Amino acid sequence: MTATPMMSRRTLLAALGAVGAATLTGCEPDGGRTAETLPDPLLVELDGGLAVLRGAAPQVLPHAIATADARFIHATAPDGDDTALWRIDVGTGAASERVRLPGRWVPQTVSTDGTQVALTTEEVSATKQRPAGRTETPVLIADAGGVRRRLRLPGNVVPEAFTTDHTGLFVLEWLPPHAPDRYRVRVVDLDSGVSGPLSTRLKEAIPAGAEEEMRGDGRQAVLAADRRVLYTLYTHQPDHQHTRDRISGRPGSDVHAFVHTLHLEQRWAYCVDLPHPFGHGPAEGHAMTISPDGTRLLVVDVGSGIVADISTEELTVRRTAAITGGAGSAYAVTDGDRLFVAADASVVVCDLADLGGGVELTTGERINGLLLSRDGSRLHVAGPTALSWHDSTSGRQLGRLAVPGLTGLRGLA
């Protein structure tokens, strides 16, 4: 793989490239000394579930769901034949009193403000898994005070997100319910329990039979900073037609990947098509990140070495550019000025001003997560056994912490 030279301000992580495999394999570049204090408490994914990492041994929560901004966690645990539910403030570590829910439940999605949680009897990832066949889905809506609503929704549904006013629940309805192979997004009125279609971007009702039915892989979801819009990256969509095409009667274009835009306040959905070659490679080779000001979505396909720059206001791809290629799972983060892309054991950094060129850096161990500190001064890099953090200007390693079973980084605490 090749990369064009970058200007001096783009020499980010050059030191990381210099130390090579030593960065994540335990050989510290400053004589074996390891920083004792993790500078940014993190919400991480471990083999056994979610955990807050503050430097000491983390407490793993096997059945838990976090808000998109990593501020709150809702966790459950068996309590006899019932379920205990409690909420954790990730920043302070404070936990609410446990409330008892009748029966066995697992958290499925949480409102963006962290106050309400939807629970189901079977935990299914809205972006990574297909549910088992069923013709009815029990859903419990609860908060720190206990049960608020009990629903038995017809069909095979997976809760995906709450509306901002908490009166509706967006769900993926899988079809056919007994042997699902495709799905559509619907919204359930929480007072009546009745589900219906979303609106178009023009806030018009979608005619019966014109709802999008999607197949393939939901790779990743990111929430806008104002918590009003949820973006989900989908790849591999054979025989898929968008709502706009089904309404107009036009045949769908040959699109293999798109960003599904869901407005949580206004209840409309719109798909931003990604150009070739997005979607032709493995789903895990794609990643998406949003700029801190919420104006730009960056979607990368490391298999082809292409990045797409999407305007969230216009909901169009403004440009594409070549960065570099790679293999394995992709991860991306941005501070609004720089784009960091990881694949396999390499990190590529480029300037968002032109998206041209990049510096390829080899870490020596498979990367399974990237995260920037809030001020953009530190880059956290996760590997299978350790977390390291680096100065984001010089690339100098600032510390390393052994974390066995580390599988991902979810956010800053």
PDB file of N, CA and C in Angstrom, residues 211-292:
ATOM      1  N   GLU A 211     -42.963   1.230   1.569  1.00  0.00           N
ATOM      2  CA  GLU A 211     -41.893   1.268   2.563  1.00  0.00           C
ATOM      3  C   GLU A 211     -40.686   0.464   2.086  1.00  0.00           C
ATOM      4  N   GLU A 212     -39.506   0.954   2.441  1.00  0.00           N
ATOM      5  CA  GLU A 212     -38.284   0.249   2.072  1.00  0.00           C
ATOM      6  C   GLU A 212     -38.183  -1.068   2.831  1.00  0.00           C
ATOM      7  N   GLU A 213     -37.802  -2.101   2.136  1.00  0.00           N
ATOM      8  CA  GLU A 213     -37.501  -3.385   2.755  1.00  0.00           C
ATOM      9  C   GLU A 213     -36.036  -3.683   2.487  1.00  0.00           C
ATOM     10  N   MET A 214     -35.268  -3.750   3.535  1.00  0.00           N
ATOM     11  CA  MET A 214     -33.817  -3.831   3.421  1.00  0.00           C
ATOM     12  C   MET A 214     -33.310  -5.236   3.710  1.00  0.00           C
ATOM     13  N   ARG A 215     -32.248  -5.583   3.020  1.00  0.00           N
ATOM     14  CA  ARG A 215     -31.517  -6.820   3.266  1.00  0.00           C
ATOM     15  C   ARG A 215     -30.059  -6.451   3.506  1.00  0.00           C
ATOM     16  N   GLY A 216     -29.288  -7.381   3.982  1.00  0.00           N
ATOM     17  CA  GLY A 216     -27.858  -7.141   4.098  1.00  0.00           C
ATOM     18  C   GLY A 216     -27.428  -6.829   5.510  1.00  0.00           C
ATOM     19  N   ASP A 217     -26.347  -6.080   5.600  1.00  0.00           N
ATOM     20  CA  ASP A 217     -25.672  -5.878   6.876  1.00  0.00           C
ATOM     21  C   ASP A 217     -25.740  -4.424   7.312  1.00  0.00           C
ATOM     22  N   GLY A 218     -26.233  -4.202   8.531  1.00  0.00           N
ATOM     23  CA  GLY A 218     -26.128  -2.897   9.148  1.00  0.00           C
ATOM     24  C   GLY A 218     -24.800  -2.834   9.872  1.00  0.00           C
ATOM     25  N   ARG A 219     -23.877  -2.067   9.369  1.00  0.00           N
ATOM     26  CA  ARG A 219     -22.503  -2.104   9.876  1.00  0.00           C
ATOM     27  C   ARG A 219     -22.325  -1.279  11.153  1.00  0.00           C
ATOM     28  N   GLN A 220     -22.857  -0.047  11.190  1.00  0.00           N
ATOM     29  CA  GLN A 220     -22.542   0.855  12.292  1.00  0.00           C
ATOM     30  C   GLN A 220     -23.568   1.973  12.348  1.00  0.00           C
ATOM     31  N   ALA A 221     -23.873   2.445  13.569  1.00  0.00           N
ATOM     32  CA  ALA A 221     -24.778   3.580  13.738  1.00  0.00           C
ATOM     33  C   ALA A 221     -24.075   4.664  14.540  1.00  0.00           C
ATOM     34  N   VAL A 222     -24.274   5.930  14.146  1.00  0.00           N
ATOM     35  CA  VAL A 222     -23.741   7.069  14.901  1.00  0.00           C
ATOM     36  C   VAL A 222     -24.857   8.078  15.086  1.00  0.00           C
ATOM     37  N   LEU A 223     -24.834   8.763  16.219  1.00  0.00           N
ATOM     38  CA  LEU A 223     -25.854   9.741  16.558  1.00  0.00           C
ATOM     39  C   LEU A 223     -25.281  11.140  16.408  1.00  0.00           C
ATOM     40  N   ALA A 224     -26.072  12.046  15.836  1.00  0.00           N
ATOM     41  CA  ALA A 224     -25.641  13.433  15.708  1.00  0.00           C
ATOM     42  C   ALA A 224     -25.462  14.055  17.087  1.00  0.00           C
ATOM     43  N   ALA A 225     -24.631  15.091  17.152  1.00  0.00           N
ATOM     44  CA  ALA A 225     -24.324  15.718  18.438  1.00  0.00           C
ATOM     45  C   ALA A 225     -25.563  16.306  19.099  1.00  0.00           C
ATOM     46  N   ASP A 226     -26.541  16.741  18.310  1.00  0.00           N
ATOM     47  CA  ASP A 226     -27.758  17.301  18.897  1.00  0.00           C
ATOM     48  C   ASP A 226     -28.768  16.224  19.269  1.00  0.00           C
ATOM     49  N   ARG A 227     -28.430  14.953  19.026  1.00  0.00           N
ATOM     50  CA  ARG A 227     -29.236  13.776  19.398  1.00  0.00           C
ATOM     51  C   ARG A 227     -30.561  13.696  18.649  1.00  0.00           C
ATOM     52  N   ARG A 228     -30.669  14.379  17.534  1.00  0.00           N
ATOM     53  CA  ARG A 228     -31.934  14.378  16.798  1.00  0.00           C
ATOM     54  C   ARG A 228     -31.927  13.450  15.596  1.00  0.00           C
ATOM     55  N   VAL A 229     -30.742  13.052  15.118  1.00  0.00           N
ATOM     56  CA  VAL A 229     -30.655  12.246  13.904  1.00  0.00           C
ATOM     57  C   VAL A 229     -29.731  11.057  14.150  1.00  0.00           C
ATOM     58  N   LEU A 230     -30.197   9.885  13.729  1.00  0.00           N
ATOM     59  CA  LEU A 230     -29.407   8.655  13.824  1.00  0.00           C
ATOM     60  C   LEU A 230     -29.022   8.225  12.410  1.00  0.00           C
ATOM     61  N   TYR A 231     -27.718   8.023  12.198  1.00  0.00           N
ATOM     62  CA  TYR A 231     -27.208   7.583  10.901  1.00  0.00           C
ATOM     63  C   TYR A 231     -26.737   6.139  11.019  1.00  0.00           C
ATOM     64  N   THR A 232     -27.202   5.280  10.105  1.00  0.00           N
ATOM     65  CA  THR A 232     -26.796   3.875  10.124  1.00  0.00           C
ATOM     66  C   THR A 232     -26.234   3.499   8.763  1.00  0.00           C
ATOM     67  N   LEU A 233     -25.066   2.913   8.768  1.00  0.00           N
ATOM     68  CA  LEU A 233     -24.394   2.487   7.537  1.00  0.00           C
ATOM     69  C   LEU A 233     -24.801   1.062   7.202  1.00  0.00           C
ATOM     70  N   TYR A 234     -25.345   0.869   6.000  1.00  0.00           N
ATOM     71  CA  TYR A 234     -25.756  -0.457   5.519  1.00  0.00           C
ATOM     72  C   TYR A 234     -24.921  -0.829   4.293  1.00  0.00           C
ATOM     73  N   THR A 235     -24.588  -2.094   4.206  1.00  0.00           N
ATOM     74  CA  THR A 235     -23.872  -2.603   3.029  1.00  0.00           C
ATOM     75  C   THR A 235     -24.558  -3.861   2.519  1.00  0.00           C
ATOM     76  N   HIS A 236     -24.278  -4.194   1.256  1.00  0.00           N
ATOM     77  CA  HIS A 236     -24.799  -5.401   0.601  1.00  0.00           C
ATOM     78  C   HIS A 236     -26.321  -5.418   0.607  1.00  0.00           C
ATOM     79  N   GLN A 237     -26.910  -4.696  -0.307  1.00  0.00           N
ATOM     80  CA  GLN A 237     -28.363  -4.592  -0.371  1.00  0.00           C
ATOM     81  C   GLN A 237     -28.872  -5.121  -1.715  1.00  0.00           C
ATOM     82  N   PRO A 238     -28.922  -6.426  -1.910  1.00  0.00           N
ATOM     83  CA  PRO A 238     -29.411  -6.949  -3.191  1.00  0.00           C
ATOM     84  C   PRO A 238     -30.899  -6.670  -3.372  1.00  0.00           C
ATOM     85  N   ASP A 239     -31.265  -6.283  -4.588  1.00  0.00           N
ATOM     86  CA  ASP A 239     -32.662  -6.069  -4.950  1.00  0.00           C
ATOM     87  C   ASP A 239     -33.357  -5.057  -4.044  1.00  0.00           C
ATOM     88  N   HIS A 240     -32.609  -4.053  -3.573  1.00  0.00           N
ATOM     89  CA  HIS A 240     -33.202  -3.068  -2.664  1.00  0.00           C
ATOM     90  C   HIS A 240     -33.634  -1.826  -3.428  1.00  0.00           C
ATOM     91  N   GLN A 241     -34.831  -1.324  -3.060  1.00  0.00           N
ATOM     92  CA  GLN A 241     -35.314  -0.064  -3.614  1.00  0.00           C
ATOM     93  C   GLN A 241     -35.632   0.882  -2.468  1.00  0.00           C
ATOM     94  N   HIS A 242     -35.178   2.143  -2.590  1.00  0.00           N
ATOM     95  CA  HIS A 242     -35.512   3.137  -1.593  1.00  0.00           C
ATOM     96  C   HIS A 242     -36.983   3.531  -1.723  1.00  0.00           C
ATOM     97  N   THR A 243     -37.501   4.122  -0.645  1.00  0.00           N
ATOM     98  CA  THR A 243     -38.890   4.592  -0.663  1.00  0.00           C
ATOM     99  C   THR A 243     -39.132   5.547  -1.828  1.00  0.00           C
ATOM    100  N   ARG A 244     -38.177   6.448  -2.056  1.00  0.00           N
ATOM    101  CA  ARG A 244     -38.376   7.439  -3.127  1.00  0.00           C
ATOM    102  C   ARG A 244     -38.524   6.766  -4.485  1.00  0.00           C
ATOM    103  N   ASP A 245     -37.815   5.626  -4.701  1.00  0.00           N
ATOM    104  CA  ASP A 245     -37.930   4.904  -5.962  1.00  0.00           C
ATOM    105  C   ASP A 245     -39.252   4.140  -6.049  1.00  0.00           C
ATOM    106  N   ARG A 246     -39.680   3.566  -4.914  1.00  0.00           N
ATOM    107  CA  ARG A 246     -40.914   2.787  -4.927  1.00  0.00           C
ATOM    108  C   ARG A 246     -42.118   3.699  -5.119  1.00  0.00           C
ATOM    109  N   ILE A 247     -42.057   4.919  -4.572  1.00  0.00           N
ATOM    110  CA  ILE A 247     -43.161   5.862  -4.763  1.00  0.00           C
ATOM    111  C   ILE A 247     -43.234   6.309  -6.218  1.00  0.00           C
ATOM    112  N   SER A 248     -42.067   6.590  -6.809  1.00  0.00           N
ATOM    113  CA  SER A 248     -42.037   7.109  -8.177  1.00  0.00           C
ATOM    114  C   SER A 248     -42.210   6.030  -9.233  1.00  0.00           C
ATOM    115  N   GLY A 249     -41.983   4.763  -8.828  1.00  0.00           N
ATOM    116  CA  GLY A 249     -42.072   3.682  -9.798  1.00  0.00           C
ATOM    117  C   GLY A 249     -40.794   3.456 -10.570  1.00  0.00           C
ATOM    118  N   ARG A 250     -39.750   4.254 -10.270  1.00  0.00           N
ATOM    119  CA  ARG A 250     -38.473   4.062 -10.963  1.00  0.00           C
ATOM    120  C   ARG A 250     -37.752   2.852 -10.397  1.00  0.00           C
ATOM    121  N   PRO A 251     -36.999   2.144 -11.226  1.00  0.00           N
ATOM    122  CA  PRO A 251     -36.198   1.049 -10.697  1.00  0.00           C
ATOM    123  C   PRO A 251     -35.075   1.588  -9.835  1.00  0.00           C
ATOM    124  N   GLY A 252     -34.709   0.845  -8.807  1.00  0.00           N
ATOM    125  CA  GLY A 252     -33.626   1.271  -7.935  1.00  0.00           C
ATOM    126  C   GLY A 252     -32.286   1.228  -8.648  1.00  0.00           C
ATOM    127  N   SER A 253     -31.379   2.068  -8.238  1.00  0.00           N
ATOM    128  CA  SER A 253     -30.050   2.083  -8.837  1.00  0.00           C
ATOM    129  C   SER A 253     -29.219   0.943  -8.284  1.00  0.00           C
ATOM    130  N   ASP A 254     -28.116   0.679  -8.947  1.00  0.00           N
ATOM    131  CA  ASP A 254     -27.233  -0.416  -8.542  1.00  0.00           C
ATOM    132  C   ASP A 254     -26.373   0.049  -7.376  1.00  0.00           C
ATOM    133  N   VAL A 255     -26.974   0.141  -6.201  1.00  0.00           N
ATOM    134  CA  VAL A 255     -26.292   0.632  -5.012  1.00  0.00           C
ATOM    135  C   VAL A 255     -26.086  -0.518  -4.046  1.00  0.00           C
ATOM    136  N   HIS A 256     -24.857  -0.656  -3.531  1.00  0.00           N
ATOM    137  CA  HIS A 256     -24.539  -1.742  -2.607  1.00  0.00           C
ATOM    138  C   HIS A 256     -24.286  -1.262  -1.190  1.00  0.00           C
ATOM    139  N   ALA A 257     -24.369   0.038  -0.965  1.00  0.00           N
ATOM    140  CA  ALA A 257     -24.198   0.573   0.391  1.00  0.00           C
ATOM    141  C   ALA A 257     -24.860   1.946   0.454  1.00  0.00           C
ATOM    142  N   PHE A 258     -25.409   2.270   1.616  1.00  0.00           N
ATOM    143  CA  PHE A 258     -25.991   3.588   1.805  1.00  0.00           C
ATOM    144  C   PHE A 258     -26.046   3.904   3.288  1.00  0.00           C
ATOM    145  N   VAL A 259     -26.275   5.180   3.598  1.00  0.00           N
ATOM    146  CA  VAL A 259     -26.437   5.630   4.981  1.00  0.00           C
ATOM    147  C   VAL A 259     -27.915   5.923   5.204  1.00  0.00           C
ATOM    148  N   HIS A 260     -28.531   5.159   6.094  1.00  0.00           N
ATOM    149  CA  HIS A 260     -29.931   5.353   6.437  1.00  0.00           C
ATOM    150  C   HIS A 260     -30.018   6.461   7.484  1.00  0.00           C
ATOM    151  N   THR A 261     -30.705   7.548   7.135  1.00  0.00           N
ATOM    152  CA  THR A 261     -30.824   8.720   8.003  1.00  0.00           C
ATOM    153  C   THR A 261     -32.201   8.708   8.652  1.00  0.00           C
ATOM    154  N   LEU A 262     -32.223   8.665   9.983  1.00  0.00           N
ATOM    155  CA  LEU A 262     -33.477   8.582  10.726  1.00  0.00           C
ATOM    156  C   LEU A 262     -33.602   9.804  11.632  1.00  0.00           C
ATOM    157  N   HIS A 263     -34.592  10.641  11.377  1.00  0.00           N
ATOM    158  CA  HIS A 263     -34.796  11.837  12.191  1.00  0.00           C
ATOM    159  C   HIS A 263     -35.672  11.456  13.386  1.00  0.00           C
ATOM    160  N   LEU A 264     -35.091  11.483  14.570  1.00  0.00           N
ATOM    161  CA  LEU A 264     -35.770  11.005  15.769  1.00  0.00           C
ATOM    162  C   LEU A 264     -36.831  11.968  16.274  1.00  0.00           C
ATOM    163  N   GLU A 265     -36.793  13.197  15.831  1.00  0.00           N
ATOM    164  CA  GLU A 265     -37.778  14.185  16.259  1.00  0.00           C
ATOM    165  C   GLU A 265     -38.914  14.308  15.254  1.00  0.00           C
ATOM    166  N   GLN A 266     -38.565  14.410  13.975  1.00  0.00           N
ATOM    167  CA  GLN A 266     -39.573  14.620  12.940  1.00  0.00           C
ATOM    168  C   GLN A 266     -40.083  13.318  12.327  1.00  0.00           C
ATOM    169  N   ARG A 267     -39.466  12.198  12.660  1.00  0.00           N
ATOM    170  CA  ARG A 267     -39.942  10.855  12.292  1.00  0.00           C
ATOM    171  C   ARG A 267     -39.924  10.595  10.788  1.00  0.00           C
ATOM    172  N   TRP A 268     -38.891  11.093  10.104  1.00  0.00           N
ATOM    173  CA  TRP A 268     -38.744  10.744   8.708  1.00  0.00           C
ATOM    174  C   TRP A 268     -37.424  10.017   8.493  1.00  0.00           C
ATOM    175  N   ALA A 269     -37.344   9.336   7.361  1.00  0.00           N
ATOM    176  CA  ALA A 269     -36.132   8.589   7.015  1.00  0.00           C
ATOM    177  C   ALA A 269     -35.738   8.904   5.581  1.00  0.00           C
ATOM    178  N   TYR A 270     -34.427   8.850   5.337  1.00  0.00           N
ATOM    179  CA  TYR A 270     -33.915   9.112   3.998  1.00  0.00           C
ATOM    180  C   TYR A 270     -32.599   8.359   3.852  1.00  0.00           C
ATOM    181  N   CYS A 271     -32.353   7.827   2.659  1.00  0.00           N
ATOM    182  CA  CYS A 271     -31.131   7.058   2.413  1.00  0.00           C
ATOM    183  C   CYS A 271     -30.181   7.823   1.495  1.00  0.00           C
ATOM    184  N   VAL A 272     -28.933   7.928   1.930  1.00  0.00           N
ATOM    185  CA  VAL A 272     -27.886   8.548   1.124  1.00  0.00           C
ATOM    186  C   VAL A 272     -27.094   7.432   0.453  1.00  0.00           C
ATOM    187  N   ASP A 273     -27.225   7.328  -0.864  1.00  0.00           N
ATOM    188  CA  ASP A 273     -26.526   6.273  -1.599  1.00  0.00           C
ATOM    189  C   ASP A 273     -25.027   6.532  -1.618  1.00  0.00           C
ATOM    190  N   LEU A 274     -24.266   5.469  -1.455  1.00  0.00           N
ATOM    191  CA  LEU A 274     -22.810   5.548  -1.567  1.00  0.00           C
ATOM    192  C   LEU A 274     -22.390   4.990  -2.925  1.00  0.00           C
ATOM    193  N   PRO A 275     -21.458   5.644  -3.592  1.00  0.00           N
ATOM    194  CA  PRO A 275     -21.087   5.214  -4.943  1.00  0.00           C
ATOM    195  C   PRO A 275     -20.220   3.957  -4.922  1.00  0.00           C
ATOM    196  N   HIS A 276     -20.082   3.358  -6.098  1.00  0.00           N
ATOM    197  CA  HIS A 276     -19.147   2.257  -6.282  1.00  0.00           C
ATOM    198  C   HIS A 276     -17.742   2.735  -5.881  1.00  0.00           C
ATOM    199  N   PRO A 277     -16.959   1.921  -5.155  1.00  0.00           N
ATOM    200  CA  PRO A 277     -17.120   0.504  -4.846  1.00  0.00           C
ATOM    201  C   PRO A 277     -17.658   0.208  -3.442  1.00  0.00           C
ATOM    202  N   PHE A 278     -18.264   1.183  -2.775  1.00  0.00           N
ATOM    203  CA  PHE A 278     -18.786   0.931  -1.440  1.00  0.00           C
ATOM    204  C   PHE A 278     -19.796  -0.221  -1.470  1.00  0.00           C
ATOM    205  N   GLY A 279     -19.667  -1.108  -0.500  1.00  0.00           N
ATOM    206  CA  GLY A 279     -20.591  -2.225  -0.387  1.00  0.00           C
ATOM    207  C   GLY A 279     -20.181  -3.476  -1.119  1.00  0.00           C
ATOM    208  N   HIS A 280     -19.181  -3.385  -1.986  1.00  0.00           N
ATOM    209  CA  HIS A 280     -18.757  -4.581  -2.713  1.00  0.00           C
ATOM    210  C   HIS A 280     -17.817  -5.443  -1.882  1.00  0.00           C
ATOM    211  N   GLY A 281     -17.111  -4.827  -0.944  1.00  0.00           N
ATOM    212  CA  GLY A 281     -16.205  -5.581  -0.074  1.00  0.00           C
ATOM    213  C   GLY A 281     -16.906  -6.001   1.199  1.00  0.00           C
ATOM    214  N   PRO A 282     -16.185  -6.653   2.110  1.00  0.00           N
ATOM    215  CA  PRO A 282     -16.780  -7.117   3.370  1.00  0.00           C
ATOM    216  C   PRO A 282     -17.363  -5.961   4.175  1.00  0.00           C
ATOM    217  N   ALA A 283     -18.473  -6.239   4.855  1.00  0.00           N
ATOM    218  CA  ALA A 283     -19.132  -5.203   5.653  1.00  0.00           C
ATOM    219  C   ALA A 283     -18.196  -4.667   6.723  1.00  0.00           C
ATOM    220  N   GLU A 284     -17.403  -5.534   7.347  1.00  0.00           N
ATOM    221  CA  GLU A 284     -16.520  -5.095   8.423  1.00  0.00           C
ATOM    222  C   GLU A 284     -15.402  -4.177   7.941  1.00  0.00           C
ATOM    223  N   GLY A 285     -15.181  -4.125   6.650  1.00  0.00           N
ATOM    224  CA  GLY A 285     -14.176  -3.219   6.097  1.00  0.00           C
ATOM    225  C   GLY A 285     -14.671  -1.800   5.910  1.00  0.00           C
ATOM    226  N   HIS A 286     -15.904  -1.523   6.320  1.00  0.00           N
ATOM    227  CA  HIS A 286     -16.487  -0.194   6.231  1.00  0.00           C
ATOM    228  C   HIS A 286     -16.617   0.412   7.624  1.00  0.00           C
ATOM    229  N   ALA A 287     -16.478   1.716   7.706  1.00  0.00           N
ATOM    230  CA  ALA A 287     -16.639   2.420   8.979  1.00  0.00           C
ATOM    231  C   ALA A 287     -17.137   3.831   8.709  1.00  0.00           C
ATOM    232  N   MET A 288     -17.708   4.444   9.746  1.00  0.00           N
ATOM    233  CA  MET A 288     -18.297   5.771   9.592  1.00  0.00           C
ATOM    234  C   MET A 288     -18.024   6.582  10.854  1.00  0.00           C
ATOM    235  N   THR A 289     -17.821   7.883  10.686  1.00  0.00           N
ATOM    236  CA  THR A 289     -17.647   8.786  11.814  1.00  0.00           C
ATOM    237  C   THR A 289     -18.262  10.127  11.451  1.00  0.00           C
ATOM    238  N   ILE A 290     -18.638  10.896  12.455  1.00  0.00           N
ATOM    239  CA  ILE A 290     -19.278  12.189  12.233  1.00  0.00           C
ATOM    240  C   ILE A 290     -18.417  13.286  12.840  1.00  0.00           C
ATOM    241  N   SER A 291     -18.348  14.424  12.175  1.00  0.00           N
ATOM    242  CA  SER A 291     -17.560  15.541  12.690  1.00  0.00           C
ATOM    243  C   SER A 291     -18.209  16.081  13.965  1.00  0.00           C
ATOM    244  N   PRO A 292     -17.423  16.656  14.863  1.00  0.00           N
ATOM    245  CA  PRO A 292     -17.981  17.160  16.123  1.00  0.00           C
ATOM    246  C   PRO A 292     -19.096  18.186  15.935  1.00  0.00           C
TER     247      PRO A 292
END
